[in-house]
Coordinates of C-alpha atoms in Angstrom, one line a residue:
M33 CA -7.2 80.1 17.1
E34 CA -4.1 79.0 16.2
K35 CA -4.2 76.7 19.2
E36 CA -7.7 75.3 18.0
K37 CA -5.8 74.7 14.6
Q38 CA -2.7 72.8 17.0
T39 CA -4.9 70.9 19.4
T40 CA -6.8 69.7 15.7
A41 CA -3.7 68.4 14.4
E42 CA -2.4 66.8 17.8
V43 CA -5.3 64.6 17.7
D44 CA -5.7 64.0 14.0
K45 CA -2.1 62.6 14.4
E46 CA -2.6 60.3 17.7
Q47 CA -5.9 59.3 15.2
L48 CA -3.5 58.3 12.0
E49 CA -1.1 56.4 14.7
K50 CA -3.9 54.6 16.1
M51 CA -5.0 53.2 13.1
I52 CA -1.7 52.8 11.6
K53 CA -0.6 50.6 14.9
I54 CA -4.2 48.5 13.9
I55 CA -3.9 48.0 9.9
D56 CA -0.4 46.7 11.7
N57 CA -2.1 44.1 14.6
L58 CA -5.0 43.0 11.2
S59 CA -1.7 42.3 8.6
V60 CA 0.2 40.6 11.6
Q61 CA -3.2 38.0 12.3
I62 CA -4.4 38.3 8.3
E63 CA -0.3 37.2 8.3
E64 CA -0.9 34.3 11.2
L65 CA -4.0 33.3 9.6
N66 CA -3.0 32.6 5.9
K67 CA -0.2 30.4 7.8
T68 CA -3.1 28.5 9.6
I69 CA -5.0 28.3 6.3
K70 CA -2.1 27.0 4.5
H71 CA -0.8 24.4 7.3
K72 CA -5.2 23.3 7.6
D73 CA -5.3 22.9 3.9
A74 CA -1.7 20.5 3.7
I75 CA -3.5 18.6 6.4
I76 CA -6.7 18.4 4.5
E77 CA -4.7 17.5 1.2
K78 CA -2.6 14.9 3.5
L79 CA -6.1 12.8 4.8
Q80 CA -7.7 13.3 1.1
R81 CA -4.4 11.8 -0.4
M82 CA -4.7 9.0 2.4
L83 CA -8.0 8.1 2.2
F84 CA -8.6 8.3 -1.6
G85 CA -4.7 7.7 -3.0
K86 CA -2.6 5.2 -4.0
K87 CA -1.8 3.3 -0.2
S88 CA 1.6 2.1 -1.5
E89 CA 3.9 4.4 -1.3
K90 CA 6.4 2.0 -3.5
A91 CA 4.8 3.0 -7.0
R92 CA 3.5 5.9 -5.7
H93 CA 4.1 7.0 -9.7
A94 CA 5.1 5.2 -12.9
E95 CA 7.1 7.9 -14.2
M96 CA 9.8 8.2 -10.8
M97 CA 10.3 3.7 -11.1
A98 CA 10.4 4.0 -14.8
N99 CA 13.5 6.7 -14.5
M100 CA 14.9 4.7 -11.4
P101 CA 18.7 3.3 -11.7
T102 CA 19.5 0.5 -12.1
L103 CA 21.7 -1.2 -10.1
F104 CA 24.7 -1.3 -13.3
D105 CA 23.8 2.3 -13.8
L106 CA 24.8 3.7 -10.6
E107 CA 28.8 4.9 -11.5
Y108 CA 31.2 3.6 -7.8
P109 CA 34.5 4.3 -7.6
E110 CA 35.7 0.4 -8.4
E111 CA 34.7 -2.1 -11.6
S112 CA 31.5 -1.4 -11.5
P113 CA 30.1 -3.0 -14.9
S114 CA 28.4 -0.8 -18.4
S115 CA 25.1 -0.6 -18.9
A116 CA 25.2 -1.3 -22.1
R117 CA 27.1 -5.6 -20.9
A118 CA 25.0 -5.7 -18.5
L119 CA 21.8 -5.3 -20.6
Q120 CA 23.0 -7.6 -23.0
N121 CA 22.9 -10.5 -20.1
I122 CA 20.0 -9.6 -19.5
Q123 CA 17.4 -12.8 -20.6
Y124 CA 13.6 -13.0 -20.6
S125 CA 11.7 -15.9 -20.2
R126 CA 7.5 -15.8 -20.0
K127 CA 5.9 -18.4 -18.4
K128 CA 3.5 -20.6 -20.3
R129 CA 0.1 -19.4 -19.4
C130 CA -1.8 -22.5 -17.5
W131 CA -5.6 -22.3 -16.3
N132 CA -5.5 -24.7 -13.4
K133 CA -2.7 -22.1 -10.7
D134 CA -3.4 -23.7 -7.7
D135 CA -1.2 -26.7 -6.2
L136 CA -2.9 -29.2 -4.8
G137 CA 0.0 -30.4 -2.6
D138 CA 0.0 -33.5 -0.7
V139 CA -3.2 -33.2 0.9
E140 CA -4.9 -37.0 1.6
R141 CA -5.9 -38.3 -1.8
T142 CA -9.1 -40.7 -2.0
K143 CA -9.6 -43.0 -5.7
I144 CA -13.1 -43.1 -7.0
V145 CA -14.4 -45.3 -8.4
I146 CA -17.9 -45.3 -10.7
E147 CA -18.9 -48.9 -11.5
A148 CA -21.2 -49.8 -13.5
A149 CA -24.0 -50.9 -11.8
E150 CA -25.5 -54.6 -12.3
E151 CA -27.6 -55.2 -14.7
E152 CA -25.1 -52.7 -17.0
K153 CA -22.2 -55.3 -16.1
K154 CA -24.4 -58.4 -18.7
C155 CA -23.3 -58.3 -22.1
P156 CA -27.1 -56.3 -23.8
W157 CA -25.6 -59.4 -26.5
C158 CA -24.9 -62.8 -24.6
G159 CA -26.6 -61.5 -21.1
K160 CA -23.1 -63.2 -20.4
E161 CA -20.8 -61.3 -16.8
M162 CA -18.4 -58.3 -17.9
E163 CA -14.8 -58.6 -16.7
K164 CA -13.4 -54.9 -15.7
I165 CA -10.6 -54.4 -17.7
G166 CA -8.7 -51.0 -16.6
E167 CA -10.5 -47.4 -15.7
E168 CA -9.4 -44.1 -17.1
K169 CA -9.6 -41.0 -14.8
V170 CA -11.9 -38.6 -15.0
R171 CA -11.5 -34.9 -12.7
T172 CA -10.0 -34.1 -10.4
R173 CA -11.9 -32.1 -7.4
V174 CA -11.4 -30.8 -4.0
I175 CA -14.0 -32.0 -1.0
I176 CA -13.9 -29.4 2.5
E177 CA -16.0 -31.3 5.0
E178 CA -18.1 -29.3 7.3
P179 CA -16.7 -28.9 11.2
K180 CA -18.6 -30.7 13.2
I181 CA -18.6 -31.0 16.8
R182 CA -19.2 -34.5 18.9
I183 CA -19.0 -35.2 22.7
E184 CA -17.3 -38.0 24.4
E185 CA -18.4 -38.9 27.5
I186 CA -15.1 -40.7 29.8
Y187 CA -16.0 -43.5 32.1
T188 CA -13.0 -44.9 34.5
E189 CA -13.0 -48.5 34.4
T190 CA -13.3 -50.6 37.8
D191 CA -11.9 -54.0 38.2
V192 CA -12.4 -56.7 40.9
C193 CA -11.0 -59.7 41.1
P194 CA -12.8 -63.3 41.8
S195 CA -11.7 -65.3 42.9
C196 CA -10.4 -62.8 47.2
R197 CA -13.3 -62.1 46.5
Q198 CA -15.1 -65.9 46.8
D199 CA -12.7 -65.9 49.8
G200 CA -14.4 -62.5 51.5
E201 CA -11.9 -59.7 50.6
D202 CA -12.2 -56.6 47.6
V203 CA -9.0 -56.2 45.3
L204 CA -9.6 -53.1 43.4
F205 CA -8.6 -51.8 40.0
K206 CA -9.6 -48.1 38.8
T207 CA -7.9 -46.5 36.1
E208 CA -7.1 -43.1 35.6
A209 CA -8.6 -40.6 33.1
P210 CA -6.4 -38.2 31.9
L211 CA -6.2 -34.7 33.4
P212 CA -9.0 -31.7 31.8
V213 CA -7.2 -28.6 30.1
I214 CA -8.9 -27.2 32.4
P215 CA -10.0 -28.2 35.7
H216 CA -14.1 -28.3 36.1
S217 CA -14.3 -27.8 32.5
F218 CA -15.9 -29.7 29.5
A219 CA -12.8 -27.8 26.7
S220 CA -10.8 -30.2 25.2
A221 CA -7.2 -29.8 24.2
E222 CA -8.8 -29.8 19.8
A223 CA -12.0 -27.1 21.4
I224 CA -9.5 -24.6 23.0
A225 CA -7.0 -25.0 20.1
H226 CA -10.2 -25.0 17.3
V227 CA -11.7 -21.9 18.7
A228 CA -7.9 -20.1 19.2
N229 CA -7.4 -21.0 15.8
E230 CA -10.1 -19.4 15.0
R231 CA -9.5 -16.3 16.4
F232 CA -5.9 -15.2 15.9
V233 CA -5.2 -16.8 12.8
K234 CA -8.1 -16.3 10.8
S235 CA -9.1 -13.4 12.5
V236 CA -12.9 -14.3 13.9
P237 CA -14.1 -12.6 17.1
Y238 CA -15.8 -15.1 19.5
N239 CA -19.2 -13.5 18.8
R240 CA -19.2 -15.1 14.9
Q241 CA -17.9 -18.1 16.8
E242 CA -20.2 -18.3 19.1
K243 CA -23.0 -18.6 16.6
E244 CA -20.7 -21.2 13.8
W245 CA -20.9 -22.9 16.9
K246 CA -25.0 -22.7 17.9
W247 CA -25.5 -24.2 14.3
L248 CA -23.5 -27.0 14.8
G249 CA -26.2 -28.0 17.6
L250 CA -23.9 -26.9 21.4
S251 CA -24.2 -23.4 22.0
V252 CA -21.2 -22.2 24.2
S253 CA -21.1 -18.4 25.1
R254 CA -18.6 -16.0 23.9
R255 CA -17.2 -15.3 27.1
T256 CA -17.2 -19.2 28.0
M257 CA -14.6 -18.7 25.3
S258 CA -13.2 -16.2 26.3
N259 CA -12.2 -17.9 29.7
W260 CA -11.3 -20.5 28.1
I261 CA -8.2 -19.0 26.5
M262 CA -7.3 -17.1 29.6
A263 CA -7.0 -19.8 31.5
V264 CA -5.1 -22.0 28.7
S265 CA -2.5 -18.6 28.5
E266 CA -1.6 -18.4 32.1
L267 CA -1.5 -22.4 33.2
Y268 CA 0.3 -23.4 29.9
L269 CA 1.0 -20.7 27.1
E270 CA 2.3 -18.2 28.9
P271 CA 5.7 -19.9 30.7
V272 CA 6.1 -21.4 26.7
V273 CA 6.2 -17.4 25.4
L274 CA 8.8 -16.4 28.8
K275 CA 11.0 -19.0 28.0
M276 CA 11.2 -17.7 24.0
R277 CA 11.9 -14.1 26.4
E278 CA 15.0 -15.4 27.8
H279 CA 16.1 -16.7 24.2
L280 CA 15.4 -13.7 22.7
L281 CA 17.1 -12.0 25.5
K282 CA 20.8 -13.4 23.9
E283 CA 20.2 -12.1 20.9
E284 CA 22.1 -10.5 18.5
L285 CA 19.7 -7.7 17.3
C286 CA 15.6 -7.6 18.3
H287 CA 13.0 -5.4 16.6
C288 CA 10.6 -3.9 18.4
D289 CA 7.4 -1.5 18.1
E290 CA 4.2 -1.2 19.2
T291 CA 0.3 -0.4 18.2
P292 CA -2.8 1.1 19.5
I293 CA -5.2 -1.5 21.6
Q294 CA -8.5 -0.4 23.1
V295 CA -8.8 -2.3 26.7
L296 CA -12.1 -2.4 28.9
R297 CA -12.4 -1.7 32.6
E298 CA -8.3 -1.1 32.5
E299 CA -8.1 0.3 36.9
G300 CA -8.2 4.2 36.9
R301 CA -8.5 4.6 33.6
K302 CA -11.3 5.6 30.7
N303 CA -12.7 2.5 28.4
T304 CA -11.9 5.1 25.3
S305 CA -8.6 5.1 26.8
K306 CA -5.8 4.1 25.0
S307 CA -3.0 1.0 25.3
W308 CA -0.6 -0.5 23.5
M309 CA 0.7 -3.8 22.3
W310 CA 4.5 -4.1 22.2
V311 CA 6.3 -6.2 19.1
Y312 CA 9.6 -7.7 20.2
S313 CA 10.9 -9.9 17.2
S314 CA 14.5 -11.7 16.8
A315 CA 16.1 -11.3 13.7
A316 CA 15.5 -12.4 9.9
V317 CA 18.2 -14.4 9.9
S318 CA 17.7 -16.1 13.0
R319 CA 18.2 -19.6 13.8
K320 CA 15.5 -18.6 16.3
P321 CA 12.7 -17.0 15.4
I322 CA 10.5 -15.2 17.9
R323 CA 8.0 -13.4 17.7
I324 CA 6.6 -12.2 21.4
F325 CA 3.5 -9.5 21.6
Q326 CA 2.9 -7.8 24.8
Y327 CA 0.2 -5.6 25.9
A328 CA 0.3 -2.7 28.5
P329 CA -1.7 0.3 29.8
G330 CA 0.7 2.6 28.1
R331 CA 3.2 3.8 25.3
G332 CA 6.1 5.5 28.4
S333 CA 9.4 3.6 28.2
R334 CA 9.2 1.9 31.0
Y335 CA 7.8 -1.3 29.0
P336 CA 10.3 -2.5 26.9
K337 CA 13.0 -1.4 29.1
A338 CA 11.5 -3.9 31.3
F339 CA 10.4 -6.7 28.9
L340 CA 14.3 -5.5 27.5
E341 CA 16.1 -6.0 31.1
G342 CA 19.8 -7.9 30.2
F343 CA 19.4 -7.0 26.0
E344 CA 22.5 -5.9 25.0
G345 CA 22.5 -5.5 20.9
F346 CA 20.9 -3.8 18.1
L347 CA 17.1 -2.0 18.1
V348 CA 15.7 -2.4 15.2
T349 CA 13.0 0.7 15.7
D350 CA 11.5 3.0 13.7
G351 CA 11.5 6.6 15.4
Y352 CA 9.9 6.6 18.7
G353 CA 12.4 8.1 21.3
G354 CA 11.2 5.9 23.8
Y355 CA 13.5 3.8 22.7
S356 CA 16.4 5.7 23.2
Q357 CA 16.1 5.4 26.7
I358 CA 17.1 1.2 26.9
E359 CA 20.7 0.8 28.4
N360 CA 23.5 -0.9 27.2
T361 CA 21.5 -1.1 22.8
K362 CA 22.5 0.7 19.4
R363 CA 19.7 1.4 17.7
A364 CA 19.0 1.1 14.4
L365 CA 16.2 2.6 12.5
C366 CA 13.9 2.4 9.6
W367 CA 14.5 3.4 6.4
A368 CA 11.3 2.7 5.2
H369 CA 9.6 4.9 8.2
V370 CA 11.6 7.8 6.5
R371 CA 10.8 6.6 2.7
R372 CA 7.0 6.8 4.2
K373 CA 7.7 10.8 5.5
F374 CA 8.7 11.4 2.0
F375 CA 6.0 10.4 0.3
E376 CA 3.0 11.4 2.1
A377 CA 4.7 15.1 2.1
L378 CA 4.1 14.9 -2.2
P379 CA 1.6 16.4 -3.8
S380 CA -1.6 14.8 -5.0
S381 CA -1.8 16.1 -7.9
G382 CA 0.0 19.2 -10.2
K383 CA 2.3 18.6 -13.2
N384 CA 5.6 19.4 -12.2
I385 CA 5.4 17.3 -8.7
Q386 CA 9.0 15.2 -10.6
E387 CA 10.2 19.0 -9.5
T388 CA 9.5 18.6 -5.9
E389 CA 11.8 18.3 -3.4
A390 CA 9.7 15.1 -1.6
Y391 CA 10.1 12.9 -5.2
R392 CA 13.7 13.8 -5.6
A393 CA 14.5 12.6 -1.8
L394 CA 12.1 9.6 -3.5
E395 CA 14.3 9.5 -5.7
R396 CA 18.1 9.5 -3.7
I397 CA 15.7 6.8 -1.2
G398 CA 14.6 4.2 -3.8
Q399 CA 18.1 3.9 -5.3
I400 CA 19.6 2.9 -1.2
F401 CA 16.5 0.3 -1.7
H402 CA 17.7 -0.6 -5.0
V403 CA 21.0 -1.0 -4.1
E404 CA 20.3 -3.0 -1.0
T405 CA 18.3 -5.3 -2.6
E406 CA 20.4 -6.5 -4.4
L407 CA 23.4 -7.5 -1.7
Q408 CA 20.3 -9.3 0.3
K409 CA 22.3 -12.2 -1.6
L410 CA 25.6 -12.1 0.1
E411 CA 26.9 -12.9 3.2
P412 CA 26.9 -10.2 6.5
A413 CA 30.5 -10.0 6.2
R414 CA 30.6 -9.3 2.0
R415 CA 27.3 -7.1 2.5
A416 CA 29.0 -5.0 5.0
K417 CA 31.8 -4.0 2.9
E418 CA 29.9 -3.8 -0.3
R419 CA 27.3 -1.5 1.8
D420 CA 30.0 0.8 2.1
R421 CA 31.1 1.0 -1.1
M422 CA 27.9 1.8 -2.5
E423 CA 25.1 2.9 -0.2
R424 CA 27.5 4.9 2.0
P425 CA 28.1 7.4 -0.9
L426 CA 24.3 7.2 -1.3
A427 CA 23.4 7.9 2.0
E428 CA 26.3 10.5 2.5
S429 CA 24.6 12.3 -0.8
L430 CA 21.5 12.4 0.3
F431 CA 22.1 13.8 3.8
A432 CA 24.1 17.0 2.7
W433 CA 21.5 17.4 -0.3
A434 CA 18.9 17.4 2.7
E435 CA 20.6 19.8 5.1
E436 CA 21.9 22.1 2.2
I437 CA 17.7 22.0 1.4
I438 CA 16.6 22.6 5.1
E439 CA 19.4 25.6 5.1
R440 CA 17.5 27.1 2.1
G441 CA 14.7 28.2 3.4
T442 CA 13.0 27.5 0.6
I443 CA 11.0 24.0 1.3
S444 CA 6.7 26.0 1.8
S445 CA 5.5 22.2 3.0
I446 CA 5.3 21.5 6.5
H447 CA 4.5 18.4 6.3
V448 CA 8.7 18.2 3.1
K449 CA 10.2 20.2 5.8
G450 CA 9.3 17.6 8.5
A451 CA 9.9 14.5 7.0
F452 CA 13.4 16.5 6.2
K453 CA 13.6 17.8 9.7
Y454 CA 13.2 14.0 10.3
M455 CA 15.7 12.1 8.8
L456 CA 18.3 14.9 9.6
A457 CA 17.6 14.3 13.5
R458 CA 18.2 10.3 13.0
K459 CA 21.2 10.5 10.3
E460 CA 23.5 8.8 12.7
E461 CA 20.8 5.8 13.6
L462 CA 19.7 5.9 10.1
S463 CA 23.5 5.1 8.7
S464 CA 24.3 2.1 11.8
Y465 CA 23.2 -0.6 9.5
L466 CA 26.2 0.3 6.8
D467 CA 28.8 -0.9 9.7
N468 CA 27.0 -3.8 10.5
G469 CA 26.0 -7.1 7.6
S470 CA 23.5 -8.4 9.7
L471 CA 21.6 -5.9 10.4
P472 CA 18.5 -5.3 7.9
M473 CA 17.6 -1.0 6.5
T474 CA 14.1 -1.9 7.9
N475 CA 12.1 -2.5 11.0
S476 CA 9.4 -3.9 7.9
L477 CA 9.8 -7.7 9.9
A478 CA 8.0 -6.0 12.9
E479 CA 5.2 -4.2 10.4
R480 CA 4.5 -7.5 9.0
T481 CA 4.1 -9.6 12.7
I482 CA 1.6 -6.8 13.3
R483 CA -0.2 -7.5 10.9
N484 CA -1.8 -10.5 11.3
F485 CA -3.3 -8.4 14.6
A486 CA -4.0 -5.7 13.1
V487 CA -6.3 -7.6 10.8
G488 CA -7.9 -9.0 13.9
R489 CA -7.9 -5.9 15.8
N490 CA -10.4 -4.5 12.7
N491 CA -12.8 -7.2 13.5
W492 CA -12.9 -7.6 17.4
L493 CA -12.7 -4.1 18.0
F494 CA -11.7 -3.7 21.6
S495 CA -10.7 -6.5 25.4
G496 CA -12.9 -7.2 27.1
S497 CA -10.5 -6.9 30.0
P498 CA -6.4 -6.1 30.7
R499 CA -6.3 -9.9 31.3
G500 CA -7.7 -10.4 28.5
A501 CA -5.7 -8.3 26.8
K502 CA -2.1 -10.2 28.5
A503 CA -3.5 -13.5 26.7
C504 CA -4.2 -11.3 24.0
G505 CA -0.8 -11.0 23.5
V506 CA -0.1 -14.5 25.4
L507 CA -2.0 -16.6 22.2
Y508 CA -0.7 -14.2 19.1
S509 CA 3.1 -14.9 20.5
I510 CA 2.4 -18.4 19.8
V511 CA 0.4 -18.2 16.0
E512 CA 3.4 -15.7 15.2
S513 CA 6.6 -17.5 16.5
A514 CA 5.1 -20.8 15.4
K515 CA 4.3 -18.8 11.6
A516 CA 7.9 -18.1 11.5
N517 CA 9.3 -21.8 12.4
G518 CA 7.4 -23.2 9.7
L519 CA 4.9 -24.6 11.6
I520 CA 0.8 -25.1 11.6
P521 CA -0.7 -22.3 14.5
Y522 CA -3.5 -24.9 14.7
K523 CA -1.7 -28.4 15.6
Y524 CA 1.2 -26.1 17.6
I525 CA -1.3 -24.4 20.2
L526 CA -2.7 -28.4 20.0
H527 CA 0.4 -30.0 21.0
L528 CA 1.4 -28.2 23.8
L529 CA -2.4 -28.4 25.2
K530 CA -2.0 -31.8 25.7
E531 CA 1.5 -31.7 25.8
L532 CA 2.0 -29.7 29.4
S533 CA -1.6 -30.6 30.0
R534 CA 0.0 -33.3 31.5
H535 CA 3.0 -31.3 33.7
A536 CA 0.0 -29.2 34.9
G537 CA 1.6 -27.0 37.8
K538 CA 5.4 -28.9 37.3
L539 CA 6.1 -26.8 34.2
T540 CA 10.3 -27.3 34.5
S541 CA 13.0 -25.6 32.4
E542 CA 13.3 -28.8 30.8
I543 CA 10.0 -29.2 29.4
L544 CA 9.4 -25.8 27.7
E545 CA 12.8 -26.4 26.0
E546 CA 11.1 -29.3 24.3
C547 CA 8.9 -27.0 22.9
M548 CA 10.3 -24.1 21.7
P549 CA 8.5 -23.6 17.5
W550 CA 12.0 -24.4 16.6
N551 CA 12.9 -27.4 18.3
P552 CA 13.0 -30.2 15.7
N553 CA 10.9 -32.7 17.3
L554 CA 8.4 -30.5 16.6
I555 CA 7.9 -30.0 12.7
S556 CA 6.8 -34.2 12.1
I557 CA 4.0 -32.9 14.5
C558 CA 3.0 -29.6 14.1
Q559 CA 3.9 -29.5 9.7

């Protein structure tokens, strides 16, 4: 009997231990599930804010901007003027409201005079002819004429000498016709420049252009238009871009960025695969503004490595690690990306939003941006000194505070924690601009360059082939470089097609140099 009781007790004990283990395992699973739910909730909140929230990271909260200290409120070790004195010197001027805010500029003007009819020119009293004594301007109006298509039939002339012909000998002379822009094609330089301007400046897809041409009386397929662009890209425009690349590799710094593009019919890849359009730009203050787009089937470091071979300067980029593998270069990372990380980590709602670490980080970063805005008026050498005196203490204080926050381990939001780790992991590259007054604080120039491409991509969705994607990069390079140099893209493309088609197959370095968008001779032609 005692043995049976002992056996029963041992069985109960084993069962109890099993139950305890099961409970412990369930507790661990519940804890993991709670973490997963919290993580998913954070992602959902972020996506909801991206879809429905405000998009501007600079003015997410009015109170943040209102409480932001001015340049004169910040304390610096040397000669910082008092806020009161600075405020006394501020003068406000309010512009008079004017309903007509449009500037008609130097557009060609035509004078239209409304003349009296013949019967109205006779005096109603005596019947004699009346004389004009003056004019009165009534109003100004803008006229936009619809584009029209006209076709030119080109003939060559043949001349003969009648005197020699009488002697039994024919002396003939035949005029020489200009070469076509594209061999065996009816496309003119004007037609191709128009298609390129619509597609790469106005972001009008080929299918919409096809409809417009049909309305104007000529049926030209979208495939034909695409073939035109690819042909002139390979014949004339790609050598121009390669020449611009030679100049870019000699610059002190280069902005780099990349954005996705979908390309069909890539060898060995599905049509749904993601390809990339890489963008390389010279500095905003460069005497040779260059913007180059290059298509690549991937995002690996080998693509910028090959493009930037021979470049020995600063790379201004985001935090993508692929750029760090480019030899003989130094990196300067973008502070706007850091700010964006914290902006995206802000809670979408809540009364105590100002007490969050993300909000406080944005305030500190905002102070650095505020000072940098004022320093943009200075020369690079002076800017470097003022950055060291005014911005370096703010940046070092921000990094020290971030390290302290991470060590505490009190951050609950995975997005806030990720923003802090992103910033601290790139501390050295983020600080490199402080030592060089020529380096920008952000990579915004490259992002602005990509913007027109992104708008076009939303309209035409994909490139039909790698050849088309390559031509797309060439044309965007021409268009954006023209804009950066103050040229009208349509006129610049038209000039290149007319000029380079005269030297088809013989594009020397000297000819290409004359076609660079910063050439002062192009100002009168392309503006």
